[in-house]
PDB file of C-alpha atoms in Angstrom:
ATOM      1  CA  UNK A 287      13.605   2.893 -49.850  1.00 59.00           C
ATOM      2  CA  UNK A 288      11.373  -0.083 -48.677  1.00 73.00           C
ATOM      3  CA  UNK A 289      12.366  -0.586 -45.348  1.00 93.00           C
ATOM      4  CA  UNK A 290      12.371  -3.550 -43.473  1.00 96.00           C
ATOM      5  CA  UNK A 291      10.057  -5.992 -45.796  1.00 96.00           C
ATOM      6  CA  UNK A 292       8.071  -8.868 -44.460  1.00 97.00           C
ATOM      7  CA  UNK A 293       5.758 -11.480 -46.380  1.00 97.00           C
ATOM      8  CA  UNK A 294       3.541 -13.178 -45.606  1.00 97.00           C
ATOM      9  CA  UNK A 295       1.302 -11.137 -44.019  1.00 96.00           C
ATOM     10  CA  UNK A 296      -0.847 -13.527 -43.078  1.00 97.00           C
ATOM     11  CA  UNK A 297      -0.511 -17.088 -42.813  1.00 97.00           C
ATOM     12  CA  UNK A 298      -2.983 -19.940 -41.176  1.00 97.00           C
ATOM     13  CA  UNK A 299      -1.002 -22.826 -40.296  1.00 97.00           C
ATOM     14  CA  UNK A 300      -1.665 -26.594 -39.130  1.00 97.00           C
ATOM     15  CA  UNK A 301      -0.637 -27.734 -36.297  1.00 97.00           C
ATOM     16  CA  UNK A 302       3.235 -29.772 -37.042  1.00 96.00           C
ATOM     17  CA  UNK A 303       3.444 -27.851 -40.300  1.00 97.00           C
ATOM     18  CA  UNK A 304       6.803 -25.873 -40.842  1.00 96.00           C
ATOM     19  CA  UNK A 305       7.451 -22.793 -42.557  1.00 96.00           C
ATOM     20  CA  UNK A 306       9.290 -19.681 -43.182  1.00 98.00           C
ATOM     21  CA  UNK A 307       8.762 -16.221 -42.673  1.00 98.00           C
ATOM     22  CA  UNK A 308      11.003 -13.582 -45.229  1.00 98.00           C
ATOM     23  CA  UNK A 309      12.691 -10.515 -43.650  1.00 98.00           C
ATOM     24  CA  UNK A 310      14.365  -8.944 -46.163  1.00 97.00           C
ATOM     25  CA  UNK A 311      15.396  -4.715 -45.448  1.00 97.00           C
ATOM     26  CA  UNK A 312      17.652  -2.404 -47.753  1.00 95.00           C
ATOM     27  CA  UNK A 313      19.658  -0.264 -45.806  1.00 93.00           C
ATOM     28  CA  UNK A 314      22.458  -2.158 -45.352  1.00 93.00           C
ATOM     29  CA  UNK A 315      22.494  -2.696 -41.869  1.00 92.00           C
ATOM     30  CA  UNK A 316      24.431  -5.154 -40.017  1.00 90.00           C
ATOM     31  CA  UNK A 317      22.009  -5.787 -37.204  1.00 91.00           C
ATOM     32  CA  UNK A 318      18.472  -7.817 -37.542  1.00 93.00           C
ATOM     33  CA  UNK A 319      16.300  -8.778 -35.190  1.00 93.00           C
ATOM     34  CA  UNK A 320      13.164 -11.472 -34.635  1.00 96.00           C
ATOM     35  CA  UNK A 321      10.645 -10.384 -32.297  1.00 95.00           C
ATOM     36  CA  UNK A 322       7.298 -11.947 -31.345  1.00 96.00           C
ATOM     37  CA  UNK A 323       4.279 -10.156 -29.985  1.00 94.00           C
ATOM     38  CA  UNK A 324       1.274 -11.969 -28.252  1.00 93.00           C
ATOM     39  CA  UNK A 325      -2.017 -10.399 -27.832  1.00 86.00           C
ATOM     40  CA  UNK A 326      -1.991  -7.300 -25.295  1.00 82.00           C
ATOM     41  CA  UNK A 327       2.292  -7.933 -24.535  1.00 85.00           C
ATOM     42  CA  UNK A 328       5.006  -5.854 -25.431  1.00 86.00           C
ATOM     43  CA  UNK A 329       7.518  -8.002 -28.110  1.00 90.00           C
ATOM     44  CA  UNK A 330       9.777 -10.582 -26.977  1.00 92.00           C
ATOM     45  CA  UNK A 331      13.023 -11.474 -29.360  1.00 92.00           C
ATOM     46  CA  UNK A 332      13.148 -14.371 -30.543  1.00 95.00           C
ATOM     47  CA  UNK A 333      16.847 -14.093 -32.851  1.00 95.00           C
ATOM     48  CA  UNK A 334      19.334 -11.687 -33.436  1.00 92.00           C
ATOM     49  CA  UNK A 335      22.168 -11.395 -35.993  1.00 93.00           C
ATOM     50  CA  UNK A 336      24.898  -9.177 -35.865  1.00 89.00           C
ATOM     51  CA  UNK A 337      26.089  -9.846 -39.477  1.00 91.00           C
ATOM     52  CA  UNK A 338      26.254 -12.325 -42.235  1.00 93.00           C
ATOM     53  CA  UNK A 339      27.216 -15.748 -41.213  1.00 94.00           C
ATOM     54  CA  UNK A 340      26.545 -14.622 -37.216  1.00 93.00           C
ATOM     55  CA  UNK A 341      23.047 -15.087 -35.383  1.00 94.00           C
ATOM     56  CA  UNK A 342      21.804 -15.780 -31.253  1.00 92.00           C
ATOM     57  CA  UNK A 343      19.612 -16.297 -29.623  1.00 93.00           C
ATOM     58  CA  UNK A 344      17.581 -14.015 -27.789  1.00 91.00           C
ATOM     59  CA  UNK A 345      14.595 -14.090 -25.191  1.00 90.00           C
ATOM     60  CA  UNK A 346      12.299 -17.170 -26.296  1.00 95.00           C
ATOM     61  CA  UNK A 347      14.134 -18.880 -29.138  1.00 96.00           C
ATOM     62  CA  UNK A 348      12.755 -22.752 -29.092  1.00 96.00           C
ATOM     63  CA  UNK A 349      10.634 -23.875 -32.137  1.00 96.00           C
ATOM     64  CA  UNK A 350      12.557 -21.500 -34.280  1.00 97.00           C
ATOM     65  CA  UNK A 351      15.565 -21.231 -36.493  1.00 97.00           C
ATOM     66  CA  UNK A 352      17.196 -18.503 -38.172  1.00 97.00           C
ATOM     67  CA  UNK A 353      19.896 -18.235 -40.536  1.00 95.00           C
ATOM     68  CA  UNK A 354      21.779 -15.062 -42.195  1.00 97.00           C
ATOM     69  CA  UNK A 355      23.600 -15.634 -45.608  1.00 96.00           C
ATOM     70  CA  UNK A 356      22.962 -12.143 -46.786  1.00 96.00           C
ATOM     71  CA  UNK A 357      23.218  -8.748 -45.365  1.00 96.00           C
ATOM     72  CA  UNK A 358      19.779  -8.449 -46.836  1.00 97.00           C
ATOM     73  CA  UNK A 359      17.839 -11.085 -45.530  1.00 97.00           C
ATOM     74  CA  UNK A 360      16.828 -12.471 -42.161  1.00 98.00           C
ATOM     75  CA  UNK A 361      14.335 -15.815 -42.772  1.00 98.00           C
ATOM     76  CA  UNK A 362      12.796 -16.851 -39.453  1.00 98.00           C
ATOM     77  CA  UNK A 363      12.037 -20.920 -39.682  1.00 97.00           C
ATOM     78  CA  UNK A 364       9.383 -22.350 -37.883  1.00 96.00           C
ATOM     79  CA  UNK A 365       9.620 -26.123 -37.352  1.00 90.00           C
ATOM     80  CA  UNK A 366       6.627 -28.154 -36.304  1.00 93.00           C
ATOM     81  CA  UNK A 367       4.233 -25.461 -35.509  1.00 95.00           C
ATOM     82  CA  UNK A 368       2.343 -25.688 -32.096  1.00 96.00           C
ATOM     83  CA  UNK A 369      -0.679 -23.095 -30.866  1.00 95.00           C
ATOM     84  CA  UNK A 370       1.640 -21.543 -28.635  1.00 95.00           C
ATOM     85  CA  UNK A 371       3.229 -19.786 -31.549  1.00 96.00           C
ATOM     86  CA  UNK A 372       0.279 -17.841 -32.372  1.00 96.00           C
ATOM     87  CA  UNK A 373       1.202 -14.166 -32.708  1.00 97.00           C
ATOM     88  CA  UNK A 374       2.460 -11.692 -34.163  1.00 97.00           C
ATOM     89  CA  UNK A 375       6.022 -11.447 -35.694  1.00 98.00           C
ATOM     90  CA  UNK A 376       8.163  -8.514 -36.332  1.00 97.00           C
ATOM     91  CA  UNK A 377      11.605  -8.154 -37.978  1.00 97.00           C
ATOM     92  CA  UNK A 378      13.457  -5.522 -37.370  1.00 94.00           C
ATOM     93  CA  UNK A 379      16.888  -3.980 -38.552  1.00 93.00           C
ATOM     94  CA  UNK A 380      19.692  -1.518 -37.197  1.00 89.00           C
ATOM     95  CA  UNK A 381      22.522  -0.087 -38.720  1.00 86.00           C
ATOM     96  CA  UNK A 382      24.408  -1.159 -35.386  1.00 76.00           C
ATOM     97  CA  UNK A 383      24.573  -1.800 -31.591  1.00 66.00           C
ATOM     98  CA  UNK A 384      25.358   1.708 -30.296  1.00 65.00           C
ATOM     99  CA  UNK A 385      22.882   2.862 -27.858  1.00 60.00           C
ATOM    100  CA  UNK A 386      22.081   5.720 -30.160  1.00 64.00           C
ATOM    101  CA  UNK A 387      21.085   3.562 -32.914  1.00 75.00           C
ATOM    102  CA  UNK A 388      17.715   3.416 -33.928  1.00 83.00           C
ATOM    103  CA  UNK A 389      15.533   0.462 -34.831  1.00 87.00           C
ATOM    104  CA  UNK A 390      13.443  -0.039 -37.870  1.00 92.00           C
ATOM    105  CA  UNK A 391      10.218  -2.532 -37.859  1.00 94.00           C
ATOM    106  CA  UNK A 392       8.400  -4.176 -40.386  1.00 96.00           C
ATOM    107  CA  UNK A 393       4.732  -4.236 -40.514  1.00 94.00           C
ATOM    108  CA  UNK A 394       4.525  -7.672 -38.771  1.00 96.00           C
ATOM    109  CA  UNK A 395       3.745 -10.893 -39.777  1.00 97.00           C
ATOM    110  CA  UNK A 396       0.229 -12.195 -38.069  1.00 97.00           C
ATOM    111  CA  UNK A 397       0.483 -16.345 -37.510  1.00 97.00           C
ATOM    112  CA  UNK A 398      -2.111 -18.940 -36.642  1.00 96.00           C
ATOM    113  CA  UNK A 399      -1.718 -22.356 -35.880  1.00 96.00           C
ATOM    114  CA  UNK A 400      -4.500 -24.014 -35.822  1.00 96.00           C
TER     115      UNK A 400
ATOM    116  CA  UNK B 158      18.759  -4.702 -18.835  1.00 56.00           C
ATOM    117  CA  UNK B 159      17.752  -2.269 -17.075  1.00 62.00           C
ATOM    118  CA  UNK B 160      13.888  -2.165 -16.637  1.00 83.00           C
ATOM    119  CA  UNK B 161      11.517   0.845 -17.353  1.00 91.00           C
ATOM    120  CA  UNK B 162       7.816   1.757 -15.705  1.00 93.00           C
ATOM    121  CA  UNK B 163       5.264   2.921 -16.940  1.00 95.00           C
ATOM    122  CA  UNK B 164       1.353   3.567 -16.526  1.00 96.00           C
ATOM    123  CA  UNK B 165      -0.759   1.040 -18.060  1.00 95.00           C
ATOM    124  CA  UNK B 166      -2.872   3.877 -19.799  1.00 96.00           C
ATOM    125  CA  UNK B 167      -3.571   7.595 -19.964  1.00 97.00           C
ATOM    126  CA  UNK B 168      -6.307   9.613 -22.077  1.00 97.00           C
ATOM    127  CA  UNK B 169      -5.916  12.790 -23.696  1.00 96.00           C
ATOM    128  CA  UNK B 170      -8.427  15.302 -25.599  1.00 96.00           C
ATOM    129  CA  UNK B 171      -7.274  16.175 -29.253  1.00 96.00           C
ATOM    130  CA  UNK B 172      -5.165  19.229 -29.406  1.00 95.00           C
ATOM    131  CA  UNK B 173      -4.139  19.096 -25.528  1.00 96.00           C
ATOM    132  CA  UNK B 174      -0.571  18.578 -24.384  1.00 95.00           C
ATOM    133  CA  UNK B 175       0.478  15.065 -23.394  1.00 97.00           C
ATOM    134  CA  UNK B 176       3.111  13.967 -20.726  1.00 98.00           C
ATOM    135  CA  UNK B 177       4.120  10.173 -20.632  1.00 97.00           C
ATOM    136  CA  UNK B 178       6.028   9.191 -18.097  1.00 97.00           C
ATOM    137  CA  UNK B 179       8.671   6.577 -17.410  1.00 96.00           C
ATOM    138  CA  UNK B 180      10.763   5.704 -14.474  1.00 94.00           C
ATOM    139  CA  UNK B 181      13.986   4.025 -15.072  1.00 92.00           C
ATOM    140  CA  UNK B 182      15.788   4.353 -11.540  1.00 91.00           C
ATOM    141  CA  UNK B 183      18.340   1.635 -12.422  1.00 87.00           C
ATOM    142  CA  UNK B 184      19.723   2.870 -15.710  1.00 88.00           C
ATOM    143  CA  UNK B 185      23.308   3.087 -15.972  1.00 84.00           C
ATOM    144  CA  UNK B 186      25.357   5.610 -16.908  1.00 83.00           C
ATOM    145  CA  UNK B 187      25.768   4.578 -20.943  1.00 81.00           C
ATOM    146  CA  UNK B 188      21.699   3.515 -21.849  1.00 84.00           C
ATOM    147  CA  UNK B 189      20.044   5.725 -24.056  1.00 87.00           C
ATOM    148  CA  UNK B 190      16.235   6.426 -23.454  1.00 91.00           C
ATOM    149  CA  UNK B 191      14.563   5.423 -26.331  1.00 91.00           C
ATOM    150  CA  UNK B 192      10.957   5.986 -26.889  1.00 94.00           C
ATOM    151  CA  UNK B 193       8.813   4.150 -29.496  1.00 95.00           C
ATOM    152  CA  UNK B 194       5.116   3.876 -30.534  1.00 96.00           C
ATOM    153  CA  UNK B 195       3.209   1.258 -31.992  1.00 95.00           C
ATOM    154  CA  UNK B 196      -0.437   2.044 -33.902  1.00 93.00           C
ATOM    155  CA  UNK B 197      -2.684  -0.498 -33.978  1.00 89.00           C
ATOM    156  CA  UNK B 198      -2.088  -3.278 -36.343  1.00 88.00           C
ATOM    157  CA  UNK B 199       1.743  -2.275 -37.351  1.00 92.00           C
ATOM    158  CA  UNK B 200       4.906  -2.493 -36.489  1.00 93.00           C
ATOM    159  CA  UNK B 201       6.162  -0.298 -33.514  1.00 93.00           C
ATOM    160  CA  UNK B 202       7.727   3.305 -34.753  1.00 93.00           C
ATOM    161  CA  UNK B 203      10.818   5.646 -33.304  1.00 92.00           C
ATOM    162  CA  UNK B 204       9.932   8.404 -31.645  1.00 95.00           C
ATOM    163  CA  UNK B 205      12.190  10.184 -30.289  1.00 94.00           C
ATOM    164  CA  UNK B 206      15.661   8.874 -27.817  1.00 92.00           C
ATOM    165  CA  UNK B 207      18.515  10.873 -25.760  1.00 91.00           C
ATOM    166  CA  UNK B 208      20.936  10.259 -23.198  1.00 90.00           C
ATOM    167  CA  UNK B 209      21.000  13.195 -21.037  1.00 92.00           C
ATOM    168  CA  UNK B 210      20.322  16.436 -22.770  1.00 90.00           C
ATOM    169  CA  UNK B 211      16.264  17.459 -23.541  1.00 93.00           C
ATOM    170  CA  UNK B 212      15.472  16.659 -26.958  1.00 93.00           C
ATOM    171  CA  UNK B 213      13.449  17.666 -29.839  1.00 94.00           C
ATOM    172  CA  UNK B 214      11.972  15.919 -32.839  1.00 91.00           C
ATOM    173  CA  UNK B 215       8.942  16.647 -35.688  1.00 89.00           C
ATOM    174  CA  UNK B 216       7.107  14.097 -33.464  1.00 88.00           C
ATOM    175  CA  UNK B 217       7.490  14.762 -30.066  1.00 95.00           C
ATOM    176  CA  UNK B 218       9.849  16.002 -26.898  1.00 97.00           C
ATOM    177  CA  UNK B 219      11.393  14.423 -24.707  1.00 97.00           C
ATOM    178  CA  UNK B 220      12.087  15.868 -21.190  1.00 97.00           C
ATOM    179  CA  UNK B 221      15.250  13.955 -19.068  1.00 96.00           C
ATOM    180  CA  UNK B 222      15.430  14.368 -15.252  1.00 96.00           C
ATOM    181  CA  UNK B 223      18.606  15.656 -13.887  1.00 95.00           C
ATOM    182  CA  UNK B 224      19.187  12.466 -11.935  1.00 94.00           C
ATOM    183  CA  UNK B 225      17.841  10.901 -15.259  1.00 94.00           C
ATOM    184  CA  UNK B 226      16.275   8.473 -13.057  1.00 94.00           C
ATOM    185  CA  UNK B 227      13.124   9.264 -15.108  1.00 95.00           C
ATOM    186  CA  UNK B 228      11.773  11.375 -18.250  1.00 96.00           C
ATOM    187  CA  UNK B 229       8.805  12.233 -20.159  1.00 97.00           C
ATOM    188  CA  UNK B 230       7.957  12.381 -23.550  1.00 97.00           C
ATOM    189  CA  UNK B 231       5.637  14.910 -23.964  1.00 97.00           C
ATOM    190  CA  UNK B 232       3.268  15.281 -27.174  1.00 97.00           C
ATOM    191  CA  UNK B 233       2.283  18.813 -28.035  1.00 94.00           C
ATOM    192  CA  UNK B 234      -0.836  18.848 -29.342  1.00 95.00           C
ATOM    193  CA  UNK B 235      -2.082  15.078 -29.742  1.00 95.00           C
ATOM    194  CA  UNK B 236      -4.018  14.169 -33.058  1.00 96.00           C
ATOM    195  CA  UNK B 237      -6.286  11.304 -33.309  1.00 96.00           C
ATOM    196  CA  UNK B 238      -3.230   9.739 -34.671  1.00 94.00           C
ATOM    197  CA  UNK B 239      -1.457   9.631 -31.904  1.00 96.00           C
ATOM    198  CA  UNK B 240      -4.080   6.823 -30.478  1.00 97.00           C
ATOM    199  CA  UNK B 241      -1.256   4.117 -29.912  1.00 97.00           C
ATOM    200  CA  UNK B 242       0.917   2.026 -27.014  1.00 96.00           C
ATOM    201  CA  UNK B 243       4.370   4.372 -26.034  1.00 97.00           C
ATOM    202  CA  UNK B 244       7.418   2.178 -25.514  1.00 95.00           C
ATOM    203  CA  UNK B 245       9.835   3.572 -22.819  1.00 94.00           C
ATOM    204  CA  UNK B 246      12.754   1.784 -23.788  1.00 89.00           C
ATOM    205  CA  UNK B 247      16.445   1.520 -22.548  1.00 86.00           C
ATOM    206  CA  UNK B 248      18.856   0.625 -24.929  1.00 80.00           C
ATOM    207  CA  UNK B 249      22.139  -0.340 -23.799  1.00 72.00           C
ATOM    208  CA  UNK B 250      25.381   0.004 -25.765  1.00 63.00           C
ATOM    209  CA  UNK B 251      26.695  -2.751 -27.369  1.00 56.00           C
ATOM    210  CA  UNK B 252      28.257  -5.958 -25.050  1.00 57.00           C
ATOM    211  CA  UNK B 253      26.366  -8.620 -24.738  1.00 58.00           C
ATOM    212  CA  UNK B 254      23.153  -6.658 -25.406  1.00 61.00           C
ATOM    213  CA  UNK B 255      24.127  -6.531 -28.781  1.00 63.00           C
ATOM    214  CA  UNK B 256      21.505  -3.185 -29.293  1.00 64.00           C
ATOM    215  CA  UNK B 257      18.653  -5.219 -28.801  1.00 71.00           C
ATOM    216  CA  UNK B 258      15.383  -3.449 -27.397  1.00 75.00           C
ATOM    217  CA  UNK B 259      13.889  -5.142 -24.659  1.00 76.00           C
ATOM    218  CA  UNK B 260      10.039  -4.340 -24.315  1.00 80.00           C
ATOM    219  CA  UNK B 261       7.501  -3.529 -21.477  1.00 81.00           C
ATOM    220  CA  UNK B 262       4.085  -3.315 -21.917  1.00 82.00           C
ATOM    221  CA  UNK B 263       4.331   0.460 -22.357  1.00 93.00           C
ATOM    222  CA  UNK B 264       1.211   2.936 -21.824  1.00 96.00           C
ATOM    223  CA  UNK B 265      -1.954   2.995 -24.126  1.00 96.00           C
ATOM    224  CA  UNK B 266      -2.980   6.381 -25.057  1.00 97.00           C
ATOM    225  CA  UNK B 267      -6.298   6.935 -26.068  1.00 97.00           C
ATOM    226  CA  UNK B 268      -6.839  10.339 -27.777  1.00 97.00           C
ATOM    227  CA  UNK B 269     -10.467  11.923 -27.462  1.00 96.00           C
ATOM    228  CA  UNK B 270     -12.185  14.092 -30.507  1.00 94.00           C
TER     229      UNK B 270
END
């Protein structure tokens, strides 16, 4: 199995550019997650989703939108990009909400607006 | 959520025992401890978690106070590997949490040859 799978990797961005990055993980869970890391913090979320057709927000959602058609996929929008959004991004899945549920990352998405 | 402390760093020599600890004096009765680790550059990694009871894993233990107002996670015999930041992390069940982890700035460990 693959995981949780993020692209791109790496992306440069201008400032007021959009774009999206692809989650995408194949063990069917229910539960997704958008986190953001800056430099030297521990991650902040940014979404969640629960299922198909159901997302929140979390901890520091402005400049972002999320949307979940799919089990499958999670794509995190970013409209307008500012400097502040400069970090690192992490999507992360869980087969459900029970405290003994564990969490599966991707290897992070690193973002620069410039 | 509940919150979680822990030191900003430790060191360790390879093949030495290491003890992380992590207060959590206002955890409720239903959070789980959960530990995770994240190496440089990647995506943070699950360690090890319990509720109560000691625990075992491949990776790690993980020691619970009686009181479980703290634990430790204790590392064997740490590899150069094992250079990475530790997450102590309280998860709470379901509600409005909804499962999500919510993330200190956990401890660095830096592993010596």
């Amino acid at each position: 199995n693959a995981g949780v799978t993020q692209t791109p990797k790496f992306r440069i961005l201008k400032i007021g550019q959009s774009m999206t990055l692809q989650c995408a993980q194949d063990m069917n869970h229910n539960y997704m997650y958008w986190y953001r890391q800056d430099p030297g913090m521990g991650l902040k979320l940014i979404y969640y989703s629960v299922g198909a057709g159901i997302t929140d927000k979390g901890e520091v959602p402005n400049g972002y939108n999320v949307s979940r058609s799919t089990t499958e996929d999670f794509p995190l929008r970013l409209e307008l990009a500012a400097p502040s959004q400069t970090s690192v991004y992490f999507c992360a899945s869980s087969p459900g909400d029970r405290s003994g549920n564990t969490i599966y990352f991707g290897e992070g998405s690193w973002l620069t607006v410039v | 959520d509940a919150k979680t402390t822990q030191p900003n760093s430790m060191e360790s020599n390879e093949e030495e025992p290491v003890h992380l600890p992590c207060n959590h004096s206002t955890i409720s009765g239903t959070d789980y401890i959960h530990w995770y680790r994240q190496l440089p550059s990647q995506g943070p990694e699950y360690v090890i978690h319990g509720l109560t009871s000691n625990v075992n894993n491949r990776m790690a233990s993980l020691a619970i106070a009686e009181d479980r107002k703290s634990s430790t996670l204790i590392l064997h015999r740490a590899t150069l590997r094992d250079a990475a930041v530790y997450y102590c992390i309280l998860r709470a069940a379901g509600g409005t949490s909804y499962g999500k982890l919510t993330f200190g700035q956990g401890t660095i460990l830096t592993v010596h040859p």
